mmCIF file of C-alpha atoms in Angstrom:
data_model
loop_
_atom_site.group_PDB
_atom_site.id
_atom_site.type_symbol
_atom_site.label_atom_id
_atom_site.label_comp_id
_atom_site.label_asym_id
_atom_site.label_seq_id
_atom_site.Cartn_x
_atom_site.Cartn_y
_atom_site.Cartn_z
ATOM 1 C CA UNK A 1 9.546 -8.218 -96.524
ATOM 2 C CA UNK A 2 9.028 -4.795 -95.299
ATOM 3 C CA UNK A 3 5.702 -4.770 -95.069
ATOM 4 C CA UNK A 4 5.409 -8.323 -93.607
ATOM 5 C CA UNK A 5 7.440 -7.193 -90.391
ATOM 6 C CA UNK A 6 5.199 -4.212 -90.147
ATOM 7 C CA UNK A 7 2.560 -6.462 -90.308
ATOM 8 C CA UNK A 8 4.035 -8.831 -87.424
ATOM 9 C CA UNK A 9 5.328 -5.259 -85.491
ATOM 10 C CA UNK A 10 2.039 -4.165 -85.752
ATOM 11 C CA UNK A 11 0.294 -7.679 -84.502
ATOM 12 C CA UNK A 12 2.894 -7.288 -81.656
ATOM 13 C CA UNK A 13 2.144 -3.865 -80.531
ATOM 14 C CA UNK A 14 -2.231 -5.219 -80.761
ATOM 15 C CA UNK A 15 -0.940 -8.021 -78.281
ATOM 16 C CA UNK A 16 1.056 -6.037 -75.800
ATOM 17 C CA UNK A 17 -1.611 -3.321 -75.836
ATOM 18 C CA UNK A 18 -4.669 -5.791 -75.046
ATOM 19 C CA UNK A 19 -2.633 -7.338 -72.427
ATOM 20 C CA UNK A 20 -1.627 -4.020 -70.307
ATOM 21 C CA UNK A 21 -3.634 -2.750 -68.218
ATOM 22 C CA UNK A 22 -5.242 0.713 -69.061
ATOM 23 C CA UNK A 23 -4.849 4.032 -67.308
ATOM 24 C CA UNK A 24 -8.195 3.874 -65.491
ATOM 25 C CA UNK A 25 -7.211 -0.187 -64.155
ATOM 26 C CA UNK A 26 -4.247 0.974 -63.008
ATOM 27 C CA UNK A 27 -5.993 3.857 -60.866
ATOM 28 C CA UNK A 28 -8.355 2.107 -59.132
ATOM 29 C CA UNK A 29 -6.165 -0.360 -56.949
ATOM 30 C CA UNK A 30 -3.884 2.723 -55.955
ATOM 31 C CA UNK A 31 -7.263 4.429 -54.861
ATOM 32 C CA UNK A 32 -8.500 1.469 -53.035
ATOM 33 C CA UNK A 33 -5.021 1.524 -51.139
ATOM 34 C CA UNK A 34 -5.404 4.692 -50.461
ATOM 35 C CA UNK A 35 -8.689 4.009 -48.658
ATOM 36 C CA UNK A 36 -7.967 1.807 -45.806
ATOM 37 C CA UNK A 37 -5.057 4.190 -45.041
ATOM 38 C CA UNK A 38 -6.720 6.873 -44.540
ATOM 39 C CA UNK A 39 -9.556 4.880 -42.329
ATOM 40 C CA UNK A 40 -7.468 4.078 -40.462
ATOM 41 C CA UNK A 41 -5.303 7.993 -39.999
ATOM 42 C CA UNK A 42 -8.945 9.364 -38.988
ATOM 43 C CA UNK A 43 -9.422 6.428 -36.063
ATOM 44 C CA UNK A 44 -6.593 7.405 -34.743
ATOM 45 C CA UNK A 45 -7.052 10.839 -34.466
ATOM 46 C CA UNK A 46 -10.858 10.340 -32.943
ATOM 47 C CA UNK A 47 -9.556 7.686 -30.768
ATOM 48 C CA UNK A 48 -6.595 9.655 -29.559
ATOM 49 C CA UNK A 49 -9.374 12.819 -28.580
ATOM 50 C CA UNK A 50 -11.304 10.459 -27.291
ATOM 51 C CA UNK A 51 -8.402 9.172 -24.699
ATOM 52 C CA UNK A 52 -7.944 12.708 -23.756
ATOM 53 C CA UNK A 53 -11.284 13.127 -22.755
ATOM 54 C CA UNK A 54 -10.896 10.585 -20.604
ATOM 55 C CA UNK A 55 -7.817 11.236 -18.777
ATOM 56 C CA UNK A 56 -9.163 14.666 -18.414
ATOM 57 C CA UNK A 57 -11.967 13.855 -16.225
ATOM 58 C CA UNK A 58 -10.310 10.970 -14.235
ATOM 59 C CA UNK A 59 -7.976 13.724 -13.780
ATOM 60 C CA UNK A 60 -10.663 15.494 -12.213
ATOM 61 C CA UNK A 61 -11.822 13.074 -9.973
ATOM 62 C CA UNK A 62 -11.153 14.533 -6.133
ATOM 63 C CA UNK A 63 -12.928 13.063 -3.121
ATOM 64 C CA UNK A 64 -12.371 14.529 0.488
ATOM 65 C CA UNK A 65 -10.984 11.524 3.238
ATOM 66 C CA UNK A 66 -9.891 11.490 6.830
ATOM 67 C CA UNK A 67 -6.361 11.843 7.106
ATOM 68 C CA UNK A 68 -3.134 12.444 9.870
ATOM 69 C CA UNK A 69 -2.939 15.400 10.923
ATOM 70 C CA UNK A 70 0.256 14.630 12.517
ATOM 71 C CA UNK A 71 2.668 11.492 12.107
ATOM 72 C CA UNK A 72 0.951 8.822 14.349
ATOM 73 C CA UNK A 73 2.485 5.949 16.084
ATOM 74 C CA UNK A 74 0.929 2.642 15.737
ATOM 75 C CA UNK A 75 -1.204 2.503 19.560
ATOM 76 C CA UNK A 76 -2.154 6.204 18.904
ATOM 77 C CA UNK A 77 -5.817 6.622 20.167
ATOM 78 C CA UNK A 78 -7.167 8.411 17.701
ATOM 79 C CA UNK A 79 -8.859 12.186 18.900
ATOM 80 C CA UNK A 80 -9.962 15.030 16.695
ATOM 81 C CA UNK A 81 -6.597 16.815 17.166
ATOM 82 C CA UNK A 82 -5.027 13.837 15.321
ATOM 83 C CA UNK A 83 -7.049 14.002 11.959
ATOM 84 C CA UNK A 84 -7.554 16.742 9.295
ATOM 85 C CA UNK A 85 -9.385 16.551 6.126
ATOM 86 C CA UNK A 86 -7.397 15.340 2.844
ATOM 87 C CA UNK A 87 -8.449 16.022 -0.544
ATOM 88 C CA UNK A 88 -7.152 12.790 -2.839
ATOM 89 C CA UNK A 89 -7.346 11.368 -6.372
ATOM 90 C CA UNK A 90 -9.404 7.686 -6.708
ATOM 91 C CA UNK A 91 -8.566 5.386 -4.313
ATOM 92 C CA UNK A 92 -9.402 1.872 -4.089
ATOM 93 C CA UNK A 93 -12.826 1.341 -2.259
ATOM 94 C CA UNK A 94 -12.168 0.853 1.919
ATOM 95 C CA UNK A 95 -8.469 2.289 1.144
ATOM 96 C CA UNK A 96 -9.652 5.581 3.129
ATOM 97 C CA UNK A 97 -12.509 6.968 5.485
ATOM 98 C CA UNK A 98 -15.058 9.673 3.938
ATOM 99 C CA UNK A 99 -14.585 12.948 5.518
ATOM 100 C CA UNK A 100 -18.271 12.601 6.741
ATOM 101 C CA UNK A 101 -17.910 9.297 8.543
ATOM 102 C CA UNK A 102 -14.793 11.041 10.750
ATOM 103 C CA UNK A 103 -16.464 10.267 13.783
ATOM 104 C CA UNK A 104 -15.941 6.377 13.426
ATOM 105 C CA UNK A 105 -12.420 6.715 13.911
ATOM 106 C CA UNK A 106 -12.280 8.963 17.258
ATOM 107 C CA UNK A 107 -11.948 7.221 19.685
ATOM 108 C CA UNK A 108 -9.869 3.770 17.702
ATOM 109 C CA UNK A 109 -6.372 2.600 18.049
ATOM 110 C CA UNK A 110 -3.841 2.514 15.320
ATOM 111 C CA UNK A 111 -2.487 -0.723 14.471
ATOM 112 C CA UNK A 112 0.471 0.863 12.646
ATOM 113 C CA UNK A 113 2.464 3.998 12.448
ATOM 114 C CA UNK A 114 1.169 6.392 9.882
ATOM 115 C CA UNK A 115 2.887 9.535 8.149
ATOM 116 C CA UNK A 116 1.321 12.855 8.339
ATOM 117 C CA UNK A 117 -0.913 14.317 5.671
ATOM 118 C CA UNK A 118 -2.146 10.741 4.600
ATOM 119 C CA UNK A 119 -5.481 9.101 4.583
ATOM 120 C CA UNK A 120 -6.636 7.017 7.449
ATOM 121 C CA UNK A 121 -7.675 3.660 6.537
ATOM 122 C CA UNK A 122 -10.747 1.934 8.286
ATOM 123 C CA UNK A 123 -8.028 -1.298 7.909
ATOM 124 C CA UNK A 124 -5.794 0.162 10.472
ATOM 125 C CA UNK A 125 -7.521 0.847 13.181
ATOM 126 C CA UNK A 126 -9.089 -0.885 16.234
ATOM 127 C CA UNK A 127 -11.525 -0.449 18.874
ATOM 128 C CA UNK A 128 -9.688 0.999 22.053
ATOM 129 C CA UNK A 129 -11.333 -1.532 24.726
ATOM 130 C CA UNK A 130 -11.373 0.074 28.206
ATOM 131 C CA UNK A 131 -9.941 -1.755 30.809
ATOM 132 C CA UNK A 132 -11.403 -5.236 31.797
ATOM 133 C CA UNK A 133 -12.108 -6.078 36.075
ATOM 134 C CA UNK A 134 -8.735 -8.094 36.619
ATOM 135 C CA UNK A 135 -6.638 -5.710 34.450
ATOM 136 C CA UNK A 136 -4.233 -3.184 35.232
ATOM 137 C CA UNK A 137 -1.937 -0.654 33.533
ATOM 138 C CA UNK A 138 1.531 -2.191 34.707
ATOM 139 C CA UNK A 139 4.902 0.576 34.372
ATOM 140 C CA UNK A 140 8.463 -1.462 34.544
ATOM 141 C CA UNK A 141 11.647 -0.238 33.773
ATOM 142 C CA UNK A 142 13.677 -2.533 31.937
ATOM 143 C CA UNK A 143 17.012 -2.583 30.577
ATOM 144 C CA UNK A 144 17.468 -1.675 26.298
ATOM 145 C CA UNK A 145 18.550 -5.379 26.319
ATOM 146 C CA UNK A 146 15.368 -6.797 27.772
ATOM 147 C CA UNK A 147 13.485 -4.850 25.429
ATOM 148 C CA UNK A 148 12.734 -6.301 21.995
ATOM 149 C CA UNK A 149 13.861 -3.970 19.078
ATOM 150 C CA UNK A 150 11.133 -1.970 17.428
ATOM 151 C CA UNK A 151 8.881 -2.503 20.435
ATOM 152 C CA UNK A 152 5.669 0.065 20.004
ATOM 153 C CA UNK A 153 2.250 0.574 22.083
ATOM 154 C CA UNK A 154 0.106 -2.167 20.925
ATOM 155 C CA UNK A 155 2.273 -4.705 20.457
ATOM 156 C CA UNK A 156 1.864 -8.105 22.356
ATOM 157 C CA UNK A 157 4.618 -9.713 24.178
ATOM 158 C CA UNK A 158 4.787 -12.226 27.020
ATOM 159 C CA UNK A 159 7.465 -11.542 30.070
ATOM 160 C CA UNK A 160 9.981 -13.248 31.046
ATOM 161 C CA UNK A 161 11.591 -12.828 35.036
ATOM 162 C CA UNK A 162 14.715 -14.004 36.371
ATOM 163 C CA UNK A 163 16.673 -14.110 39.794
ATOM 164 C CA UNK A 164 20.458 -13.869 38.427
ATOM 165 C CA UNK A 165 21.718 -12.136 41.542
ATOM 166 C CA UNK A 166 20.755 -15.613 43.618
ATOM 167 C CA UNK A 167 23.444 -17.826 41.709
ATOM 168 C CA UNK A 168 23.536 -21.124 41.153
ATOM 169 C CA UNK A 169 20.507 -21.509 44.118
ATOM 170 C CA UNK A 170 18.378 -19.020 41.444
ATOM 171 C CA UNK A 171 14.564 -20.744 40.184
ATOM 172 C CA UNK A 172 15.189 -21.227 36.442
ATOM 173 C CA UNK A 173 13.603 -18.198 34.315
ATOM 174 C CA UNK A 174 9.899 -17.857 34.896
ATOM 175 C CA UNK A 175 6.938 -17.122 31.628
ATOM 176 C CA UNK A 176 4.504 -15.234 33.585
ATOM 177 C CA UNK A 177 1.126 -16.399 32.562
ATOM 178 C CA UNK A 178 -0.917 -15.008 29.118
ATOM 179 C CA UNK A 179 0.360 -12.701 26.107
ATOM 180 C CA UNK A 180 0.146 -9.217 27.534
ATOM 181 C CA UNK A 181 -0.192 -5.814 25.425
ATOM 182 C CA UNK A 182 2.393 -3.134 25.761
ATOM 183 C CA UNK A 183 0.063 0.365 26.847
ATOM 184 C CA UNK A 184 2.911 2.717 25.837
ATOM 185 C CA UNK A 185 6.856 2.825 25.787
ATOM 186 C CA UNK A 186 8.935 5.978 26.444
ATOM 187 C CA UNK A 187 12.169 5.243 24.508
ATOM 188 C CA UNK A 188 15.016 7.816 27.016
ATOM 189 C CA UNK A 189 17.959 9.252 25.573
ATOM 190 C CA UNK A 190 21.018 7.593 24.240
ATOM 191 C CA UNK A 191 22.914 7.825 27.261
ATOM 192 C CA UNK A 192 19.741 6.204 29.737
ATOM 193 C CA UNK A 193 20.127 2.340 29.527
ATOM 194 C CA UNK A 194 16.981 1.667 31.175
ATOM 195 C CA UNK A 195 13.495 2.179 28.617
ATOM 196 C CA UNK A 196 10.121 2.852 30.246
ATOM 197 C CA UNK A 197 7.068 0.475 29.470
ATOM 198 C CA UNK A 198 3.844 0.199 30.837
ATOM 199 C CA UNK A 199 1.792 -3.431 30.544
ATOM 200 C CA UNK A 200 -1.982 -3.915 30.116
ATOM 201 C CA UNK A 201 -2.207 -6.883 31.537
ATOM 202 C CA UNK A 202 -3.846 -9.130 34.506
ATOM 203 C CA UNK A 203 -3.385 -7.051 38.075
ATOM 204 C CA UNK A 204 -1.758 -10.031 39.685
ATOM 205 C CA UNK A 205 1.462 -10.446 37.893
ATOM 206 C CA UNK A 206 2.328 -7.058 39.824
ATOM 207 C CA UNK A 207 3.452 -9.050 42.134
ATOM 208 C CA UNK A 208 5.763 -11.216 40.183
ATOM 209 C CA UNK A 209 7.040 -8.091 38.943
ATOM 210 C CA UNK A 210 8.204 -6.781 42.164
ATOM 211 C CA UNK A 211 9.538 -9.464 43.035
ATOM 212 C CA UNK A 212 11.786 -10.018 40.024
ATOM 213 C CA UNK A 213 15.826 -9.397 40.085
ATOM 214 C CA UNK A 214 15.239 -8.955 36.060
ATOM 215 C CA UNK A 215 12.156 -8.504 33.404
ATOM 216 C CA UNK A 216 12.379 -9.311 30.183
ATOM 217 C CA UNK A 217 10.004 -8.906 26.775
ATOM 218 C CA UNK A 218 9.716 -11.078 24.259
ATOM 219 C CA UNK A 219 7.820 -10.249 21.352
ATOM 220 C CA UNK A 220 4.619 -11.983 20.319
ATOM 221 C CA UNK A 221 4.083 -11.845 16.320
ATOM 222 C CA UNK A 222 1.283 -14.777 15.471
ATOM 223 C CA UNK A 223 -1.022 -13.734 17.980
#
C-alpha cells in the first residue's frame, strides 16, 4: 500500500512538473516586458532634448520692426520723430514694418491710437492725401454736447445746424451736404464747455457754418 501511493505521489509530482513552466519560460516574458518599457523611457528622454532644442532657438528668434516712439493718436501723421526701432520675438507676417522699409510709413496717417514702444503695423495706417481744389480746413467751436463722445482726428462725421434762438419761425435742423473728416480736435479743460474741431471738408459749407445759431456732429461709423 505504501509503495503504491509512492508510486501515484510520484506519478503526481511527473505531472505537475511537466505542466509548470521552467525557470528559463518564466524569464523570458518578464524580459520581453521589460523591453517595450524601456523603448519607450529612452523616447522620451530624446524627444524631451529634442523639444528643448527647439524652444531654444525659437527663443532666439529676434527681428528689428518700426515701432512708436511715443503714444500716437489715431490721425497722427506719421514723421521720423514719431518712430524708433523695436527689437521683437516672431510675429505674424504683415503684423509689423521691417526696420529697413521705415520710410513707407513717414509721411501716413494712423487709423487708430497706438501705445508707445509697440510695432507699427502697415494695417493701420493710411496715405495722408493733401488737400483737394474745393476743400478747406474748417475750425468750429462747438459745445461738449454737440460733440460725439470719443471723437478723434480722422474720424468721419456729417454736421448737423440749427436756428433754436428763432423759435417756433426757426427752418427745421439742416444735414449739410457729404460725410466730412474731422482734421484735429483740441479737447479744453474740464471747466471749458466749448471743444475745438477743425473740418476737412468742401470750402462752401463755411458759409452755412457762419451762419448757424448751433453745430452739431454726428458720427459716421459704416463709411
Amino acid at each position: 500500500m505504501a509503495e503504491r501511493m509512492s508510486d501515484k505521489t510520484v506519478r503526481s509530482r511527473l505531472r505537475d512538473a511537466l505542466n509548470e513552466p521552467s525557470d528559463t519560460d518564466i524569464g523570458e516574458p518578464r524580459a520581453r516586458r521589460r523591453t517595450p518599457e524601456m523603448l519607450l523611457g529612452l523616447l522620451l528622454v530624446v524627444g524631451g532634448a529634442l523639444g528643448g532644442v527647439v524652444v531654444f532657438q525659437r527663443s532666439n528668434d529676434r527681428t528689428v520692426v518700426v515701432g512708436t516712439a511715443r503714444e500716437l493718436q489715431r490721425g497722427t501723421v506719421l514723421t521720423r520723430a514719431d518712430v524708433i526701432a523695436v527689437e521683437v520675438g516672431a510675429l505674424p507676417e504683415g503684423a509689423a514694418t521691417p526696420a529697413g522699409n521705415a520710410g513707407v510709413l513717414l509721411g501716413q496717417r494712423l487709423l487708430v491710437d497706438l501705445p508707445a514702444g509697440v510695432p507699427i503695423s502697415p494695417q493701420v495706417v493710411v496715405p495722408d492725401e493733401l488737400l483737394g481744389p474745393s476743400e478747406a480746413l474748417i475750425p468750429v467751436a462747438l459745445e461738449r454736447g454737440a460733440v460725439p463722445s470719443g471723437l478723434g482726428r480722422g474720424d468721419a462725421v456729417r454736421v448737423v445746424i440749427s436756428f433754436p434762438n428763432q423759435g417756433i419761425d426757426a427752418p427745421p435742423p439742416q444735414v449739410l451736404g457729404d460725410v466730412v473728416e474731422v482734421f484735429d480736435i483740441t479737447n479744453s479743460d474740464d471747466f471749458d464747455d466749448s471743444i475745438a474741431v477743425t473740418l476737412r471738408a468742401n470750402a462752401d459749407i463755411a458759409v452755412d457754418l457762419a451762419r448757424a445759431e448751433r453745430v452739431q456732429l454726428l458720427k459716421v461709423t459704416n463709411r
